[in-house]
PDB file of C-alpha atoms in Angstrom:
ATOM      1  CA  UNK E   1     166.585  70.377  86.989  1.00  0.00           C
ATOM      2  CA  UNK E   2     167.296  74.006  87.722  1.00  0.00           C
ATOM      3  CA  UNK E   3     165.772  76.098  89.953  1.00  0.00           C
ATOM      4  CA  UNK E   4     163.369  77.885  87.328  1.00  0.00           C
ATOM      5  CA  UNK E   5     162.040  74.401  86.716  1.00  0.00           C
ATOM      6  CA  UNK E   6     161.506  73.088  90.507  1.00  0.00           C
ATOM      7  CA  UNK E   7     159.497  76.625  90.806  1.00  0.00           C
ATOM      8  CA  UNK E   8     156.646  75.495  87.528  1.00  0.00           C
ATOM      9  CA  UNK E   9     156.379  72.286  89.370  1.00  0.00           C
ATOM     10  CA  UNK E  10     153.906  73.106  92.032  1.00  0.00           C
ATOM     11  CA  UNK E  11     152.014  75.597  89.991  1.00  0.00           C
ATOM     12  CA  UNK E  12     151.742  73.001  87.054  1.00  0.00           C
ATOM     13  CA  UNK E  13     150.700  70.906  89.370  1.00  0.00           C
ATOM     14  CA  UNK E  14     148.233  73.604  90.675  1.00  0.00           C
ATOM     15  CA  UNK E  15     146.583  73.500  87.064  1.00  0.00           C
ATOM     16  CA  UNK E  16     145.883  69.922  87.097  1.00  0.00           C
ATOM     17  CA  UNK E  17     144.817  69.792  89.485  1.00  0.00           C
ATOM     18  CA  UNK E  18     141.819  72.951  88.855  1.00  0.00           C
ATOM     19  CA  UNK E  19     141.481  71.443  85.628  1.00  0.00           C
ATOM     20  CA  UNK E  20     140.427  68.191  87.367  1.00  0.00           C
ATOM     21  CA  UNK E  21     138.201  69.235  90.049  1.00  0.00           C
ATOM     22  CA  UNK E  22     136.501  72.239  87.455  1.00  0.00           C
ATOM     23  CA  UNK E  23     135.604  69.358  85.106  1.00  0.00           C
ATOM     24  CA  UNK E  24     134.277  67.458  87.801  1.00  0.00           C
ATOM     25  CA  UNK E  25     132.684  70.369  88.955  1.00  0.00           C
ATOM     26  CA  UNK E  26     131.105  70.797  86.078  1.00  0.00           C
ATOM     27  CA  UNK E  27     129.982  67.466  85.291  1.00  0.00           C
ATOM     28  CA  UNK E  28     128.283  66.955  88.678  1.00  0.00           C
ATOM     29  CA  UNK E  29     126.609  70.427  88.221  1.00  0.00           C
ATOM     30  CA  UNK E  30     124.409  69.327  84.898  1.00  0.00           C
ATOM     31  CA  UNK E  31     123.993  64.819  85.461  1.00  0.00           C
ATOM     32  CA  UNK E  32     121.172  64.970  87.584  1.00  0.00           C
ATOM     33  CA  UNK E  33     120.074  61.409  88.072  1.00  0.00           C
ATOM     34  CA  UNK E  34     116.442  60.878  88.923  1.00  0.00           C
ATOM     35  CA  UNK E  35     115.816  58.099  91.979  1.00  0.00           C
ATOM     36  CA  UNK E  36     113.762  55.079  90.624  1.00  0.00           C
ATOM     37  CA  UNK E  37     110.354  56.688  93.107  1.00  0.00           C
ATOM     38  CA  UNK E  38     109.884  59.334  95.320  1.00  0.00           C
ATOM     39  CA  UNK E  39     109.171  59.707  99.674  1.00  0.00           C
ATOM     40  CA  UNK E  40     104.950  58.665  99.447  1.00  0.00           C
ATOM     41  CA  UNK E  41     104.318  59.516 103.488  1.00  0.00           C
ATOM     42  CA  UNK E  42     100.960  58.685 102.627  1.00  0.00           C
ATOM     43  CA  UNK E  43     102.350  54.749 103.590  1.00  0.00           C
ATOM     44  CA  UNK E  44     102.595  57.057 106.734  1.00  0.00           C
ATOM     45  CA  UNK E  45      99.552  56.471 108.580  1.00  0.00           C
ATOM     46  CA  UNK E  46      97.700  59.227 111.127  1.00  0.00           C
ATOM     47  CA  UNK E  47      96.486  56.265 113.146  1.00  0.00           C
ATOM     48  CA  UNK E  48      98.000  53.102 113.528  1.00  0.00           C
ATOM     49  CA  UNK E  49      98.306  51.010 117.057  1.00  0.00           C
ATOM     50  CA  UNK E  50      96.731  53.768 119.368  1.00  0.00           C
ATOM     51  CA  UNK E  51      98.650  57.040 117.531  1.00  0.00           C
ATOM     52  CA  UNK E  52      96.436  59.006 116.791  1.00  0.00           C
ATOM     53  CA  UNK E  53      98.099  61.878 114.361  1.00  0.00           C
ATOM     54  CA  UNK E  54      97.537  65.222 112.959  1.00  0.00           C
ATOM     55  CA  UNK E  55      98.509  66.897 109.479  1.00  0.00           C
ATOM     56  CA  UNK E  56     100.283  70.105 109.807  1.00  0.00           C
ATOM     57  CA  UNK E  57     100.294  72.771 106.625  1.00  0.00           C
ATOM     58  CA  UNK E  58     103.503  75.366 106.830  1.00  0.00           C
ATOM     59  CA  UNK E  59     103.336  78.555 106.271  1.00  0.00           C
ATOM     60  CA  UNK E  60     104.306  78.923 101.934  1.00  0.00           C
ATOM     61  CA  UNK E  61     107.465  81.638 102.765  1.00  0.00           C
ATOM     62  CA  UNK E  62     108.572  78.247 105.192  1.00  0.00           C
ATOM     63  CA  UNK E  63     107.865  75.770 102.271  1.00  0.00           C
ATOM     64  CA  UNK E  64     109.697  77.981  99.837  1.00  0.00           C
ATOM     65  CA  UNK E  65     112.961  78.529 102.327  1.00  0.00           C
ATOM     66  CA  UNK E  66     112.729  74.589 103.177  1.00  0.00           C
ATOM     67  CA  UNK E  67     112.925  74.075  98.813  1.00  0.00           C
ATOM     68  CA  UNK E  68     112.585  69.857  99.738  1.00  0.00           C
ATOM     69  CA  UNK E  69     110.286  67.678  97.135  1.00  0.00           C
ATOM     70  CA  UNK E  70     108.768  67.121 100.129  1.00  0.00           C
ATOM     71  CA  UNK E  71     108.017  67.360 103.222  1.00  0.00           C
ATOM     72  CA  UNK E  72     105.431  66.159 106.342  1.00  0.00           C
ATOM     73  CA  UNK E  73     104.680  67.962 109.835  1.00  0.00           C
ATOM     74  CA  UNK E  74     102.649  66.313 111.949  1.00  0.00           C
ATOM     75  CA  UNK E  75     101.995  65.523 115.762  1.00  0.00           C
ATOM     76  CA  UNK E  76     100.846  62.702 117.343  1.00  0.00           C
ATOM     77  CA  UNK E  77      98.769  61.831 120.998  1.00  0.00           C
ATOM     78  CA  UNK E  78      98.391  58.672 122.845  1.00  0.00           C
ATOM     79  CA  UNK E  79      95.500  58.013 125.479  1.00  0.00           C
ATOM     80  CA  UNK E  80      97.990  57.208 127.561  1.00  0.00           C
ATOM     81  CA  UNK E  81     100.080  59.972 127.748  1.00  0.00           C
ATOM     82  CA  UNK E  82      97.826  62.854 128.896  1.00  0.00           C
ATOM     83  CA  UNK E  83      99.046  66.150 127.545  1.00  0.00           C
ATOM     84  CA  UNK E  84     102.852  64.423 125.494  1.00  0.00           C
ATOM     85  CA  UNK E  85     102.907  64.918 121.923  1.00  0.00           C
ATOM     86  CA  UNK E  86     105.562  63.939 119.909  1.00  0.00           C
ATOM     87  CA  UNK E  87     105.824  66.634 116.663  1.00  0.00           C
ATOM     88  CA  UNK E  88     107.157  64.697 113.377  1.00  0.00           C
ATOM     89  CA  UNK E  89     108.768  66.497 110.697  1.00  0.00           C
ATOM     90  CA  UNK E  90     110.305  64.704 107.373  1.00  0.00           C
ATOM     91  CA  UNK E  91     111.566  66.820 104.856  1.00  0.00           C
ATOM     92  CA  UNK E  92     112.635  64.752 101.394  1.00  0.00           C
ATOM     93  CA  UNK E  93     115.064  66.380  99.410  1.00  0.00           C
ATOM     94  CA  UNK E  94     114.739  64.923  95.031  1.00  0.00           C
ATOM     95  CA  UNK E  95     118.018  66.407  93.985  1.00  0.00           C
ATOM     96  CA  UNK E  96     120.410  68.095  97.174  1.00  0.00           C
ATOM     97  CA  UNK E  97     123.150  69.593  94.765  1.00  0.00           C
ATOM     98  CA  UNK E  98     121.321  72.985  93.280  1.00  0.00           C
ATOM     99  CA  UNK E  99     120.128  75.543  96.506  1.00  0.00           C
ATOM    100  CA  UNK E 100     117.629  73.260  97.716  1.00  0.00           C
ATOM    101  CA  UNK E 101     120.299  70.954 100.853  1.00  0.00           C
ATOM    102  CA  UNK E 102     118.900  70.687 104.102  1.00  0.00           C
ATOM    103  CA  UNK E 103     119.284  72.801 106.542  1.00  0.00           C
ATOM    104  CA  UNK E 104     120.960  71.943 110.587  1.00  0.00           C
ATOM    105  CA  UNK E 105     118.641  72.089 112.940  1.00  0.00           C
ATOM    106  CA  UNK E 106     121.125  73.577 115.027  1.00  0.00           C
ATOM    107  CA  UNK E 107     122.243  76.569 112.291  1.00  0.00           C
ATOM    108  CA  UNK E 108     118.480  77.399 111.632  1.00  0.00           C
ATOM    109  CA  UNK E 109     117.359  76.555 115.473  1.00  0.00           C
ATOM    110  CA  UNK E 110     119.262  80.054 116.234  1.00  0.00           C
ATOM    111  CA  UNK E 111     117.219  82.373 113.864  1.00  0.00           C
ATOM    112  CA  UNK E 112     113.680  80.640 115.286  1.00  0.00           C
ATOM    113  CA  UNK E 113     114.285  81.968 118.773  1.00  0.00           C
ATOM    114  CA  UNK E 114     115.348  78.536 120.081  1.00  0.00           C
ATOM    115  CA  UNK E 115     118.458  78.189 122.137  1.00  0.00           C
ATOM    116  CA  UNK E 116     120.092  74.612 121.350  1.00  0.00           C
ATOM    117  CA  UNK E 117     120.940  73.977 125.915  1.00  0.00           C
ATOM    118  CA  UNK E 118     122.193  70.996 125.174  1.00  0.00           C
ATOM    119  CA  UNK E 119     123.698  68.335 121.849  1.00  0.00           C
ATOM    120  CA  UNK E 120     125.168  64.912 122.242  1.00  0.00           C
ATOM    121  CA  UNK E 121     125.593  62.335 119.418  1.00  0.00           C
ATOM    122  CA  UNK E 122     123.684  59.176 120.540  1.00  0.00           C
ATOM    123  CA  UNK E 123     122.558  55.095 119.929  1.00  0.00           C
ATOM    124  CA  UNK E 124     119.067  53.976 120.543  1.00  0.00           C
ATOM    125  CA  UNK E 125     118.325  50.603 120.757  1.00  0.00           C
ATOM    126  CA  UNK E 126     114.877  50.239 118.789  1.00  0.00           C
ATOM    127  CA  UNK E 127     113.678  47.122 117.562  1.00  0.00           C
ATOM    128  CA  UNK E 128     116.385  45.684 118.329  1.00  0.00           C
ATOM    129  CA  UNK E 129     118.635  47.651 116.124  1.00  0.00           C
ATOM    130  CA  UNK E 130     121.159  50.279 116.722  1.00  0.00           C
ATOM    131  CA  UNK E 131     120.148  53.718 115.500  1.00  0.00           C
ATOM    132  CA  UNK E 132     121.945  56.885 115.634  1.00  0.00           C
ATOM    133  CA  UNK E 133     120.708  60.533 116.729  1.00  0.00           C
ATOM    134  CA  UNK E 134     122.179  63.860 117.312  1.00  0.00           C
ATOM    135  CA  UNK E 135     119.980  64.509 120.832  1.00  0.00           C
ATOM    136  CA  UNK E 136     119.347  68.561 121.470  1.00  0.00           C
ATOM    137  CA  UNK E 137     117.530  70.267 124.309  1.00  0.00           C
ATOM    138  CA  UNK E 138     116.481  73.677 123.188  1.00  0.00           C
ATOM    139  CA  UNK E 139     114.916  76.299 125.384  1.00  0.00           C
ATOM    140  CA  UNK E 140     113.204  79.021 124.892  1.00  0.00           C
ATOM    141  CA  UNK E 141     112.050  81.711 127.814  1.00  0.00           C
ATOM    142  CA  UNK E 142     110.415  79.000 130.575  1.00  0.00           C
ATOM    143  CA  UNK E 143     109.355  75.892 127.855  1.00  0.00           C
ATOM    144  CA  UNK E 144     112.312  73.456 126.778  1.00  0.00           C
ATOM    145  CA  UNK E 145     111.617  70.428 124.006  1.00  0.00           C
ATOM    146  CA  UNK E 146     113.821  67.026 123.660  1.00  0.00           C
ATOM    147  CA  UNK E 147     114.370  66.648 119.949  1.00  0.00           C
ATOM    148  CA  UNK E 148     115.512  63.848 118.097  1.00  0.00           C
ATOM    149  CA  UNK E 149     116.863  64.277 114.135  1.00  0.00           C
ATOM    150  CA  UNK E 150     119.029  62.538 111.798  1.00  0.00           C
ATOM    151  CA  UNK E 151     119.909  62.036 108.222  1.00  0.00           C
ATOM    152  CA  UNK E 152     119.288  59.349 105.770  1.00  0.00           C
ATOM    153  CA  UNK E 153     120.240  58.962 101.919  1.00  0.00           C
ATOM    154  CA  UNK E 154     121.455  56.292  99.697  1.00  0.00           C
ATOM    155  CA  UNK E 155     124.205  55.698 102.130  1.00  0.00           C
ATOM    156  CA  UNK E 156     122.221  54.546 104.934  1.00  0.00           C
ATOM    157  CA  UNK E 157     121.863  57.157 108.023  1.00  0.00           C
ATOM    158  CA  UNK E 158     124.387  59.797 108.812  1.00  0.00           C
ATOM    159  CA  UNK E 159     125.032  62.226 112.030  1.00  0.00           C
ATOM    160  CA  UNK E 160     126.676  64.368 111.431  1.00  0.00           C
ATOM    161  CA  UNK E 161     126.624  67.446 108.484  1.00  0.00           C
ATOM    162  CA  UNK E 162     129.715  67.489 107.404  1.00  0.00           C
ATOM    163  CA  UNK E 163     129.269  63.903 106.320  1.00  0.00           C
ATOM    164  CA  UNK E 164     126.146  65.426 105.042  1.00  0.00           C
ATOM    165  CA  UNK E 165     128.317  67.264 102.626  1.00  0.00           C
ATOM    166  CA  UNK E 166     130.545  64.154 101.675  1.00  0.00           C
ATOM    167  CA  UNK E 167     128.063  61.690 101.343  1.00  0.00           C
ATOM    168  CA  UNK E 168     126.870  64.086  98.494  1.00  0.00           C
ATOM    169  CA  UNK E 169     129.890  64.733  96.576  1.00  0.00           C
ATOM    170  CA  UNK E 170     130.669  60.957  96.962  1.00  0.00           C
ATOM    171  CA  UNK E 171     127.319  59.724  95.388  1.00  0.00           C
ATOM    172  CA  UNK E 172     127.133  62.933  93.213  1.00  0.00           C
ATOM    173  CA  UNK E 173     130.949  61.605  92.166  1.00  0.00           C
ATOM    174  CA  UNK E 174     129.722  57.760  91.812  1.00  0.00           C
ATOM    175  CA  UNK E 175     126.388  58.970  89.237  1.00  0.00           C
ATOM    176  CA  UNK E 176     123.778  57.771  91.726  1.00  0.00           C
ATOM    177  CA  UNK E 177     120.889  59.695  93.037  1.00  0.00           C
ATOM    178  CA  UNK E 178     122.146  62.700  95.324  1.00  0.00           C
ATOM    179  CA  UNK E 179     118.238  63.002  97.559  1.00  0.00           C
ATOM    180  CA  UNK E 180     118.554  62.245 101.246  1.00  0.00           C
ATOM    181  CA  UNK E 181     116.329  63.053 103.899  1.00  0.00           C
ATOM    182  CA  UNK E 182     116.145  64.940 107.377  1.00  0.00           C
ATOM    183  CA  UNK E 183     114.175  63.085 109.815  1.00  0.00           C
ATOM    184  CA  UNK E 184     113.066  65.138 112.934  1.00  0.00           C
ATOM    185  CA  UNK E 185     110.817  64.104 115.869  1.00  0.00           C
ATOM    186  CA  UNK E 186     110.090  67.162 119.239  1.00  0.00           C
ATOM    187  CA  UNK E 187     108.517  67.042 122.215  1.00  0.00           C
ATOM    188  CA  UNK E 188     108.135  69.416 125.264  1.00  0.00           C
ATOM    189  CA  UNK E 189     108.662  68.760 127.578  1.00  0.00           C
ATOM    190  CA  UNK E 190     106.821  70.882 130.436  1.00  0.00           C
ATOM    191  CA  UNK E 191     107.424  71.748 134.204  1.00  0.00           C
ATOM    192  CA  UNK E 192     107.761  68.814 136.370  1.00  0.00           C
ATOM    193  CA  UNK E 193     108.574  66.196 133.063  1.00  0.00           C
ATOM    194  CA  UNK E 194     112.204  64.552 133.430  1.00  0.00           C
ATOM    195  CA  UNK E 195     114.058  64.394 130.491  1.00  0.00           C
ATOM    196  CA  UNK E 196     114.080  61.062 131.206  1.00  0.00           C
ATOM    197  CA  UNK E 197     110.216  60.869 130.638  1.00  0.00           C
ATOM    198  CA  UNK E 198     110.893  62.303 127.346  1.00  0.00           C
ATOM    199  CA  UNK E 199     112.786  59.901 126.105  1.00  0.00           C
ATOM    200  CA  UNK E 200     110.939  56.876 126.981  1.00  0.00           C
ATOM    201  CA  UNK E 201     107.413  59.093 125.248  1.00  0.00           C
ATOM    202  CA  UNK E 202     110.140  59.476 121.694  1.00  0.00           C
ATOM    203  CA  UNK E 203     111.736  55.714 121.879  1.00  0.00           C
ATOM    204  CA  UNK E 204     108.246  54.464 122.354  1.00  0.00           C
ATOM    205  CA  UNK E 205     107.547  56.095 119.174  1.00  0.00           C
ATOM    206  CA  UNK E 206     109.910  55.408 117.679  1.00  0.00           C
ATOM    207  CA  UNK E 207     109.558  51.799 118.407  1.00  0.00           C
ATOM    208  CA  UNK E 208     105.814  51.996 116.800  1.00  0.00           C
ATOM    209  CA  UNK E 209     107.024  54.578 114.123  1.00  0.00           C
ATOM    210  CA  UNK E 210     110.435  53.465 112.887  1.00  0.00           C
ATOM    211  CA  UNK E 211     109.680  50.671 110.898  1.00  0.00           C
ATOM    212  CA  UNK E 212     106.780  53.092 108.907  1.00  0.00           C
ATOM    213  CA  UNK E 213     109.230  56.136 108.260  1.00  0.00           C
ATOM    214  CA  UNK E 214     111.210  54.569 106.642  1.00  0.00           C
ATOM    215  CA  UNK E 215     109.464  52.349 104.005  1.00  0.00           C
ATOM    216  CA  UNK E 216     107.909  55.825 103.692  1.00  0.00           C
ATOM    217  CA  UNK E 217     111.024  56.680 102.225  1.00  0.00           C
ATOM    218  CA  UNK E 218     113.261  55.447  99.120  1.00  0.00           C
ATOM    219  CA  UNK E 219     116.292  54.032  99.756  1.00  0.00           C
ATOM    220  CA  UNK E 220     117.309  50.264  99.644  1.00  0.00           C
ATOM    221  CA  UNK E 221     120.492  50.855 101.909  1.00  0.00           C
ATOM    222  CA  UNK E 222     118.484  49.016 105.500  1.00  0.00           C
TER     223      UNK E 222
END
């Protein structure tokens, strides 16, 4: 092969890759696989055991920014928890591909005035099961909150935003639904309440509600 032929080879490979990935992108953009059932937050009770829940409503602007198919945002009280009120938010996205993708809290929190004081990925033991979650301590002025969050898709539980993007691409390529859910638990930590005390509250809440949360979502991979 002459010098000209050698120089042409990378060019031809690049063109071939552009054609292949361009074709795939076109197919993925115009192909939607509808889930067999939607999220159903009616299965998630407001009253359960000794918990009493209250549904909260976002502003219309917030719903427009979220672009989620369905959401629920609640706070729960328990007679043994004084002023501790676990907050639960679930955002379900039926199809993530076109302008309706999950917003990572780590990107949105600074815009809302919250600073991220610490962030780790940890595994909780809930009802004999391992649950990987992102664990954050966030603060604004003199207020602190403990937060757990994770994502669920047809592939199971995901804690990493980049892995979520890869999972979206994989499911789209396999012609599976690209739906996903974002689950977030929060708890204010007033002065005098330790992080360990807050963790106990959220983990007790999850012990009661994790099966209910997951039954409200249309994923069968668990």
